[in-house]
Amino acid sequence: MIRTYRYRLYPTEAQARALDFLLWQGRTLYNAALEQRITVYRETGQGVSYPQQWAYFRDLRHANPETLGQLNATSVQQLLRRLDKAFRAFFSRLRAGETPGFPRFKGRDRFHSLEYRHGDGCKLRFDPRNRTLFYIQNVGEIKVKYHRPVPDEAEIRHVVIKRRAHRWYVCLMLALPDPVVPLHTGPVVGIDMGLVHLLALSDGSTVENPRWLRHSLAQLRVAQRRLARRQKGSARRRKAAAQVARLHERVTNQRRDFWHKLTRQLAETYSLIALEDLTLAFLTTNHHLALSAHDAGLAEFQQLLAYKAEEAGTQVVTVNPAYTSQACSECGMVVRKDLSVRVHVCPNCGLTLDRDVNAARNILKLGVYPARTGPPERNVAGCGARALGSSPF
Ligand SMILES: [Zn+2]
C-alpha cells in the first residue's frame, strides 16, 4: 500500500531563498535538457536518450558547483526522467494518430517541484528537543509542521519538495504494509455527488460544505472577479493574481481536510458505498455541469474515499450515472426534469423526494445488485427506507 503524507515546511527567509534558487536551477536544467533534445534532433535527425542526457548534465553539474551543482544528483536524474517521460508520451500519442502538444519549456509559473530519494540529499530528522525538521542538501534543516507521524513500519520511498503560492511543502511517498481489515458489517449506501447538495445519501441525509469552506470559496470568487477586471501586465493584476493563488491554496487545503474526515467517517460507517462513475458522468452531463463537478474536486473525493475504504474494509462500487437523476427510485419510471427542478415528484407512484436523494437511491440500487453475490439475508432495500436524517452526518 502506497500513501502520500504531505507536510507544510516553514523555511527561514534564507532557506526560502535557497529553495527558490534550487527550483530555479531545476527549471534551468529541465529547459536546457529540452533544448538539447530539440537541437540534436534538428542537426542530426537523431533522438537523445536519457543515459546520454545524464552523462552530459552530470558533467555540466560538476563544472558548475555554484549553480547546477547545488542540485542533488538524484534530483537531476529525476528531472531528466520527467522530460524523457514527456517525450515518450508525446511519441506514443503521435504513433497512435493523435496530435499531442510538444513538451513545453517551463516558465517561472510552471515549475513547482523537485524530487528526491529519501536519505539522499534530504532526510526527516528529529532534533534533541524532539522537534521535527526536514533536511535538504544546500538548504539546511527546515521546520516542519509534523501533524501526523510517519508510521514506524513505513518505508519512505520518494520525496517531492513543492512550492504552491509561496508556501513550501514536502510530500513523502510511503510504502506501508497492507492492513489486515476485519469484515465490515455496516449498512450499504448510495451517494450522489450533488447538484443541490455537496453529497446526498440514499438514506435521505445530505452533506454540505462547512461554513468556513463556503466562506473561503466566496472570498475566492470575489478575488477572481477582481483579477478579471485588472489590466493585463499591470502591477495591480499581478497582486490580484497572487491573492487568487493564495486563496485557491487555502480552499484546496480546507477542502482536503474536510474530505479526509468525511471520507473516513463514511468508510467507517458503511460496508458498501455506491458512487457515480465520474469519467462516465463527465461524458453524459453537459459542459457546464462537468466543469462545476471538476471544480468541486470530486475526483479527489473519490480517490480519498477509495483509500479510506481500503483501510476500513469497505467496498466501493461505481455505477453508470445515466438516468440516475431522472428515474424514480421507487417504481423506475423516468421522470424528466431539468436542472432547476430540485424535487423529484413521481406521477406514477407519488414518490416525492429531494432530487439528489432520489439519485442516490438509484445509485445504490445499481451498485448493490451486481455486487450481491452472497447470501440474501442482508436486507438491502431496508436501507433506503431508513428515516430521514438518521445518518450520522
Ligand atoms: Zn415512481
Short mmCIF file of C-alpha atoms and ligand atoms in Angstrom, two decimals:
data_model
loop_
_atom_site.label_atom_id
_atom_site.label_comp_id
_atom_site.label_asym_id
_atom_site.label_seq_id
_atom_site.Cartn_x
_atom_site.Cartn_y
_atom_site.Cartn_z
CA MET A 1 0.00 0.00 0.00
CA ILE A 2 1.43 3.37 -1.06
CA ARG A 3 0.36 6.53 0.73
CA THR A 4 1.42 10.15 0.37
CA TYR A 5 1.85 12.22 3.52
CA ARG A 6 2.16 15.93 2.95
CA TYR A 7 3.66 18.38 5.42
CA ARG A 8 3.98 22.13 5.39
CA LEU A 9 7.54 23.42 5.61
CA TYR A 10 8.43 26.66 7.39
CA PRO A 11 11.77 27.76 5.93
CA THR A 12 13.56 30.80 7.29
CA GLU A 13 13.99 33.65 4.82
CA ALA A 14 17.46 32.45 3.90
CA GLN A 15 16.22 28.89 3.48
CA ALA A 16 13.30 30.05 1.30
CA ARG A 17 15.81 31.89 -0.89
CA ALA A 18 17.89 28.73 -1.14
CA LEU A 19 14.80 26.69 -2.05
CA ASP A 20 13.79 29.23 -4.69
CA PHE A 21 17.32 29.03 -6.06
CA LEU A 22 17.15 25.22 -6.27
CA LEU A 23 13.82 25.39 -8.07
CA TRP A 24 15.24 27.93 -10.48
CA GLN A 25 18.24 25.70 -11.17
CA GLY A 26 15.93 22.73 -11.64
CA ARG A 27 13.89 24.65 -14.17
CA THR A 28 17.02 25.87 -15.96
CA LEU A 29 18.28 22.33 -16.23
CA TYR A 30 14.94 20.98 -17.44
CA ASN A 31 14.74 23.63 -20.15
CA ALA A 32 18.37 23.09 -21.17
CA ALA A 33 17.72 19.35 -21.48
CA LEU A 34 14.64 20.03 -23.61
CA GLU A 35 16.63 22.40 -25.79
CA GLN A 36 19.37 19.79 -26.19
CA ARG A 37 16.86 17.26 -27.43
CA ILE A 38 15.45 19.72 -29.96
CA THR A 39 18.85 20.91 -31.23
CA VAL A 40 20.32 17.43 -31.60
CA TYR A 41 17.25 16.30 -33.47
CA ARG A 42 17.40 19.29 -35.84
CA GLU A 43 21.09 18.79 -36.53
CA THR A 44 21.27 15.00 -36.77
CA GLY A 45 17.72 13.68 -37.06
CA GLN A 46 18.50 11.55 -34.01
CA GLY A 47 16.87 11.48 -30.63
CA VAL A 48 18.76 11.82 -27.34
CA SER A 49 18.32 9.11 -24.75
CA TYR A 50 18.04 9.53 -21.01
CA PRO A 51 21.52 7.95 -20.35
CA GLN A 52 23.12 10.33 -22.86
CA GLN A 53 21.50 13.31 -21.19
CA TRP A 54 22.50 12.15 -17.73
CA ALA A 55 26.13 11.76 -18.83
CA TYR A 56 26.11 15.27 -20.28
CA PHE A 57 24.37 17.04 -17.39
CA ARG A 58 26.34 15.13 -14.75
CA ASP A 59 29.49 16.70 -16.18
CA LEU A 60 27.83 20.09 -16.51
CA ARG A 61 26.78 19.83 -12.88
CA HIS A 62 30.36 19.10 -11.78
CA ALA A 63 31.65 22.01 -13.86
CA ASN A 64 29.20 24.47 -12.23
CA PRO A 65 29.25 23.81 -8.50
CA GLU A 66 27.71 27.20 -7.64
CA THR A 67 24.65 26.81 -9.87
CA LEU A 68 23.54 23.44 -11.28
CA GLY A 69 25.93 21.80 -8.84
CA GLN A 70 23.65 22.88 -5.99
CA LEU A 71 21.08 20.36 -7.19
CA ASN A 72 21.17 16.89 -5.78
CA ALA A 73 22.36 14.31 -8.33
CA THR A 74 19.29 12.11 -7.88
CA SER A 75 17.03 15.14 -8.31
CA VAL A 76 18.76 15.84 -11.60
CA GLN A 77 18.18 12.25 -12.70
CA GLN A 78 14.50 12.57 -11.77
CA LEU A 79 14.19 15.77 -13.77
CA LEU A 80 15.76 14.17 -16.84
CA ARG A 81 13.45 11.20 -16.43
CA ARG A 82 10.47 13.54 -16.20
CA LEU A 83 11.50 15.00 -19.56
CA ASP A 84 12.15 11.55 -21.01
CA LYS A 85 8.65 10.51 -19.97
CA ALA A 86 7.14 13.61 -21.58
CA PHE A 87 8.89 12.71 -24.84
CA ARG A 88 7.84 9.08 -24.72
CA ALA A 89 4.23 10.10 -24.12
CA PHE A 90 4.49 12.58 -26.98
CA PHE A 91 5.77 9.99 -29.46
CA SER A 92 3.40 7.26 -28.40
CA ARG A 93 0.46 9.61 -28.88
CA LEU A 94 1.89 10.62 -32.25
CA ARG A 95 2.10 6.98 -33.26
CA ALA A 96 -1.48 6.48 -32.14
CA GLY A 97 -2.51 9.10 -34.71
CA GLU A 98 -3.27 11.84 -32.17
CA THR A 99 -1.97 15.42 -32.27
CA PRO A 100 -0.24 15.81 -28.91
CA GLY A 101 1.35 19.04 -27.73
CA PHE A 102 5.13 19.09 -27.93
CA PRO A 103 6.86 19.03 -24.50
CA ARG A 104 6.99 22.63 -23.33
CA PHE A 105 9.66 24.84 -21.93
CA LYS A 106 8.79 25.58 -18.33
CA GLY A 107 8.10 29.18 -17.45
CA ARG A 108 8.53 30.56 -13.95
CA ASP A 109 4.92 29.71 -13.15
CA ARG A 110 5.06 26.18 -14.47
CA PHE A 111 7.80 24.61 -12.47
CA HIS A 112 6.98 23.89 -8.86
CA SER A 113 8.71 20.79 -7.60
CA LEU A 114 11.88 18.81 -7.16
CA GLU A 115 12.07 15.10 -6.47
CA TYR A 116 14.44 13.26 -4.15
CA ARG A 117 15.16 9.85 -2.80
CA HIS A 118 14.83 9.88 0.98
CA GLY A 119 18.26 9.74 2.62
CA ASP A 120 19.91 11.10 -0.50
CA GLY A 121 20.13 14.88 -0.22
CA CYS A 122 17.14 15.05 2.09
CA LYS A 123 16.02 13.50 5.35
CA LEU A 124 13.36 13.72 8.01
CA ARG A 125 15.11 14.46 11.32
CA PHE A 126 14.23 14.96 14.94
CA ASP A 127 16.33 17.35 16.99
CA PRO A 128 17.29 16.75 20.65
CA ARG A 129 14.14 18.59 21.78
CA ASN A 130 12.17 16.22 19.57
CA ARG A 131 11.14 18.90 17.11
CA THR A 132 10.73 17.67 13.56
CA LEU A 133 12.99 19.05 10.88
CA PHE A 134 13.38 18.29 7.23
CA TYR A 135 16.93 18.43 5.95
CA ILE A 136 17.56 19.42 2.35
CA GLN A 137 21.04 19.46 0.89
CA ASN A 138 22.32 23.03 0.32
CA VAL A 139 19.33 24.45 2.18
CA GLY A 140 19.63 23.12 5.71
CA GLU A 141 17.22 21.84 8.33
CA ILE A 142 13.76 23.29 7.81
CA LYS A 143 10.99 23.42 10.38
CA VAL A 144 8.11 21.04 9.60
CA LYS A 145 4.51 21.06 10.77
CA TYR A 146 4.53 17.37 11.63
CA HIS A 147 0.76 16.99 12.00
CA ARG A 148 0.79 13.23 11.72
CA PRO A 149 3.71 10.97 12.36
CA VAL A 150 5.11 8.64 9.72
CA PRO A 151 4.17 5.14 10.93
CA ASP A 152 7.09 3.12 12.31
CA GLU A 153 6.57 0.35 9.78
CA ALA A 154 6.53 2.77 6.82
CA GLU A 155 9.35 2.98 4.34
CA ILE A 156 9.82 6.43 2.80
CA ARG A 157 10.28 5.76 -0.89
CA HIS A 158 10.16 9.05 -2.64
CA VAL A 159 10.17 12.72 -1.68
CA VAL A 160 8.76 15.72 -3.53
CA ILE A 161 9.52 19.29 -2.44
CA LYS A 162 6.82 21.63 -3.70
CA ARG A 163 6.10 25.32 -3.83
CA ARG A 164 2.49 26.42 -4.02
CA ALA A 165 1.56 30.08 -3.83
CA HIS A 166 4.78 30.95 -1.96
CA ARG A 167 4.35 28.13 0.52
CA TRP A 168 6.58 25.13 0.72
CA TYR A 169 5.56 21.53 1.27
CA VAL A 170 7.24 18.18 1.43
CA CYS A 171 5.36 15.11 0.18
CA LEU A 172 6.57 11.75 1.42
CA MET A 173 5.55 8.70 -0.59
CA LEU A 174 5.35 5.89 1.94
CA ALA A 175 5.24 2.16 1.39
CA LEU A 176 3.14 0.64 4.16
CA PRO A 177 2.28 -3.00 4.83
CA ASP A 178 -1.24 -3.87 3.62
CA PRO A 179 -3.64 -3.55 6.52
CA VAL A 180 -5.46 -6.58 7.89
CA VAL A 181 -9.06 -5.44 7.74
CA PRO A 182 -11.94 -7.04 9.63
CA LEU A 183 -15.12 -7.85 7.76
CA HIS A 184 -17.23 -4.72 7.61
CA THR A 185 -20.81 -5.29 8.79
CA GLY A 186 -22.23 -1.78 8.42
CA PRO A 187 -25.16 -0.82 6.19
CA VAL A 188 -24.87 -0.04 2.47
CA VAL A 189 -25.34 3.40 0.95
CA GLY A 190 -25.62 5.16 -2.39
CA ILE A 191 -24.09 8.63 -2.70
CA ASP A 192 -24.98 11.25 -5.27
CA MET A 193 -22.33 13.93 -5.68
CA GLY A 194 -24.88 16.56 -5.90
CA LEU A 195 -26.12 19.44 -7.79
CA VAL A 196 -28.08 20.92 -4.95
CA HIS A 197 -26.09 19.34 -2.14
CA LEU A 198 -22.43 18.51 -1.92
CA LEU A 199 -23.42 14.90 -1.22
CA ALA A 200 -26.83 13.28 -0.97
CA LEU A 201 -27.10 9.87 0.69
CA SER A 202 -29.65 7.22 -0.16
CA ASP A 203 -30.85 7.21 3.46
CA GLY A 204 -32.16 10.74 2.91
CA SER A 205 -29.42 12.72 4.63
CA THR A 206 -27.27 15.29 2.90
CA VAL A 207 -23.80 16.74 3.41
CA GLU A 208 -22.88 20.35 2.67
CA ASN A 209 -19.60 22.19 2.60
CA PRO A 210 -18.87 23.50 6.11
CA ARG A 211 -19.40 27.20 6.69
CA TRP A 212 -15.69 28.07 6.85
CA LEU A 213 -15.12 26.43 3.48
CA ARG A 214 -18.10 28.22 1.93
CA HIS A 215 -16.69 31.47 3.30
CA SER A 216 -13.30 30.86 1.67
CA LEU A 217 -14.96 29.86 -1.59
CA ALA A 218 -16.92 33.13 -1.58
CA GLN A 219 -13.72 35.10 -0.93
CA LEU A 220 -12.06 33.26 -3.80
CA ARG A 221 -14.89 34.15 -6.19
CA VAL A 222 -14.63 37.83 -5.25
CA ALA A 223 -10.86 37.77 -5.75
CA GLN A 224 -11.27 36.06 -9.14
CA ARG A 225 -13.70 38.74 -10.29
CA ARG A 226 -11.26 41.43 -9.15
CA LEU A 227 -8.46 39.72 -11.10
CA ALA A 228 -10.60 39.61 -14.25
CA ARG A 229 -11.11 43.39 -14.07
CA ARG A 230 -7.40 44.20 -13.81
CA GLN A 231 -5.45 45.20 -16.86
CA LYS A 232 -3.08 42.58 -18.29
CA GLY A 233 0.55 43.22 -17.41
CA SER A 234 -0.22 45.73 -14.65
CA ALA A 235 1.21 45.59 -11.15
CA ARG A 236 -2.30 45.57 -9.70
CA ARG A 237 -3.12 42.50 -11.77
CA ARG A 238 -0.02 40.68 -10.51
CA LYS A 239 -1.06 41.49 -6.96
CA ALA A 240 -4.62 40.30 -7.58
CA ALA A 241 -3.28 37.11 -9.16
CA ALA A 242 -1.12 36.42 -6.11
CA GLN A 243 -4.15 36.83 -3.89
CA VAL A 244 -6.21 34.42 -6.02
CA ALA A 245 -3.39 31.88 -5.83
CA ARG A 246 -3.24 32.26 -2.04
CA LEU A 247 -6.99 31.84 -1.59
CA HIS A 248 -7.03 28.94 -4.01
CA GLU A 249 -4.37 27.26 -1.93
CA ARG A 250 -6.38 27.85 1.23
CA VAL A 251 -9.56 26.41 -0.31
CA THR A 252 -7.68 23.38 -1.54
CA ASN A 253 -6.25 22.74 1.90
CA GLN A 254 -9.52 23.29 3.74
CA ARG A 255 -11.39 21.05 1.34
CA ARG A 256 -8.80 18.33 1.67
CA ASP A 257 -9.00 18.44 5.48
CA PHE A 258 -12.78 18.29 5.36
CA TRP A 259 -12.77 15.40 2.91
CA HIS A 260 -10.23 13.44 4.87
CA LYS A 261 -12.60 13.48 7.83
CA LEU A 262 -15.75 12.94 5.81
CA THR A 263 -14.42 10.02 3.80
CA ARG A 264 -13.06 8.35 6.93
CA GLN A 265 -16.46 8.68 8.60
CA LEU A 266 -18.24 7.28 5.53
CA ALA A 267 -15.87 4.34 5.22
CA GLU A 268 -16.15 3.50 8.90
CA THR A 269 -19.96 3.66 8.80
CA TYR A 270 -20.84 1.79 5.61
CA SER A 271 -19.79 -1.62 4.32
CA LEU A 272 -20.62 -0.78 0.72
CA ILE A 273 -20.68 2.64 -0.92
CA ALA A 274 -22.05 3.11 -4.42
CA LEU A 275 -20.99 6.21 -6.40
CA GLU A 276 -21.33 7.55 -9.89
CA ASP A 277 -18.51 6.72 -12.25
CA LEU A 278 -17.09 10.20 -12.74
CA THR A 279 -15.49 9.53 -16.10
CA LEU A 280 -18.90 8.49 -17.41
CA ALA A 281 -20.57 11.41 -15.61
CA PHE A 282 -18.34 13.86 -17.49
CA LEU A 283 -19.41 12.32 -20.77
CA THR A 284 -23.12 12.24 -20.06
CA THR A 285 -23.62 15.62 -18.43
CA ASN A 286 -23.36 18.93 -20.18
CA HIS A 287 -20.24 21.04 -20.28
CA HIS A 288 -21.29 23.40 -17.53
CA LEU A 289 -22.01 20.58 -15.13
CA ALA A 290 -18.81 18.78 -15.95
CA LEU A 291 -16.88 21.92 -15.11
CA SER A 292 -18.61 22.52 -11.80
CA ALA A 293 -18.08 18.88 -10.86
CA HIS A 294 -14.44 19.31 -11.70
CA ASP A 295 -14.32 22.48 -9.67
CA ALA A 296 -15.60 20.72 -6.60
CA GLY A 297 -12.68 18.35 -6.98
CA LEU A 298 -14.96 15.32 -6.83
CA ALA A 299 -12.35 13.11 -8.36
CA GLU A 300 -10.19 13.83 -5.33
CA PHE A 301 -13.09 12.95 -3.06
CA GLN A 302 -13.45 9.58 -4.78
CA GLN A 303 -9.76 8.91 -4.55
CA LEU A 304 -9.67 9.71 -0.84
CA LEU A 305 -12.75 7.59 -0.26
CA ALA A 306 -11.09 4.68 -2.05
CA TYR A 307 -8.09 4.97 0.32
CA LYS A 308 -10.19 5.10 3.47
CA ALA A 309 -12.42 2.29 2.22
CA GLU A 310 -9.41 0.08 1.62
CA GLU A 311 -8.30 0.63 5.21
CA ALA A 312 -11.78 0.07 6.67
CA GLY A 313 -12.67 -2.96 4.56
CA THR A 314 -15.47 -1.08 2.80
CA GLN A 315 -16.41 -1.95 -0.74
CA VAL A 316 -16.72 0.99 -3.16
CA VAL A 317 -18.56 0.40 -6.43
CA THR A 318 -19.08 2.91 -9.21
CA VAL A 319 -22.10 2.86 -11.47
CA ASN A 320 -23.09 4.39 -14.77
CA PRO A 321 -24.83 7.67 -13.87
CA ALA A 322 -27.14 7.67 -16.90
CA TYR A 323 -30.75 8.22 -15.75
CA THR A 324 -29.88 8.11 -12.05
CA SER A 325 -31.33 11.60 -11.61
CA GLN A 326 -34.32 11.06 -13.91
CA ALA A 327 -35.62 7.62 -12.97
CA CYS A 328 -37.96 7.19 -10.00
CA SER A 329 -36.13 5.27 -7.29
CA GLU A 330 -39.42 3.71 -6.16
CA CYS A 331 -41.11 2.50 -9.35
CA GLY A 332 -38.44 3.06 -12.02
CA MET A 333 -40.48 5.41 -14.17
CA VAL A 334 -38.38 8.03 -16.00
CA VAL A 335 -39.48 11.45 -14.77
CA ARG A 336 -37.80 14.10 -16.92
CA LYS A 337 -36.76 17.21 -15.04
CA ASP A 338 -34.27 19.91 -15.88
CA LEU A 339 -31.54 21.14 -13.57
CA SER A 340 -33.66 23.80 -11.89
CA VAL A 341 -36.13 21.24 -10.53
CA ARG A 342 -34.93 20.31 -7.07
CA VAL A 343 -37.60 17.84 -6.06
CA HIS A 344 -38.44 14.55 -7.69
CA VAL A 345 -42.22 14.05 -7.88
CA CYS A 346 -43.35 10.81 -9.47
CA PRO A 347 -46.72 10.97 -11.27
CA ASN A 348 -46.82 7.16 -11.31
CA CYS A 349 -46.28 6.15 -7.66
CA GLY A 350 -46.45 9.51 -5.95
CA LEU A 351 -42.92 9.44 -4.51
CA THR A 352 -41.80 12.93 -3.54
CA LEU A 353 -38.13 13.27 -2.70
CA ASP A 354 -35.15 15.64 -2.94
CA ARG A 355 -33.80 15.11 -6.46
CA ASP A 356 -30.29 14.27 -5.26
CA VAL A 357 -31.53 11.78 -2.66
CA ASN A 358 -33.63 10.13 -5.36
CA ALA A 359 -30.46 9.89 -7.48
CA ALA A 360 -28.54 8.45 -4.52
CA ARG A 361 -31.18 5.74 -4.10
CA ASN A 362 -30.87 4.83 -7.78
CA ILE A 363 -27.10 4.74 -7.48
CA LEU A 364 -27.42 2.39 -4.52
CA LYS A 365 -29.71 0.05 -6.46
CA LEU A 366 -27.32 -0.06 -9.40
CA GLY A 367 -24.35 -0.54 -7.13
CA VAL A 368 -25.84 -3.22 -4.95
CA TYR A 369 -27.46 -5.62 -7.38
CA PRO A 370 -24.38 -6.60 -9.35
CA ALA A 371 -22.41 -6.80 -6.12
CA ARG A 372 -24.89 -9.08 -4.37
CA THR A 373 -23.48 -12.49 -4.91
CA GLY A 374 -23.57 -13.58 -1.28
CA PRO A 375 -26.49 -14.94 0.75
CA PRO A 376 -29.66 -12.81 0.53
CA GLU A 377 -30.05 -12.19 4.29
CA ARG A 378 -28.73 -8.66 4.17
CA ASN A 379 -31.79 -6.54 3.54
CA VAL A 380 -30.56 -4.03 1.04
CA ALA A 381 -33.91 -2.41 0.33
CA GLY A 382 -34.34 -1.68 4.01
CA CYS A 383 -31.57 0.86 3.87
CA GLY A 384 -33.43 3.24 1.62
CA ALA A 385 -36.37 3.14 3.98
CA ARG A 386 -34.45 4.46 6.99
CA ALA A 387 -35.89 7.58 8.46
CA LEU A 388 -34.76 10.89 7.04
CA GLY A 389 -31.78 12.34 8.78
CA SER A 390 -30.96 9.12 10.59
CA SER A 391 -27.43 9.01 9.26
CA PRO A 392 -24.56 10.23 11.41
CA PHE A 393 -23.86 13.12 9.03
ZN ZN B 1 -42.39 6.36 -9.03
#
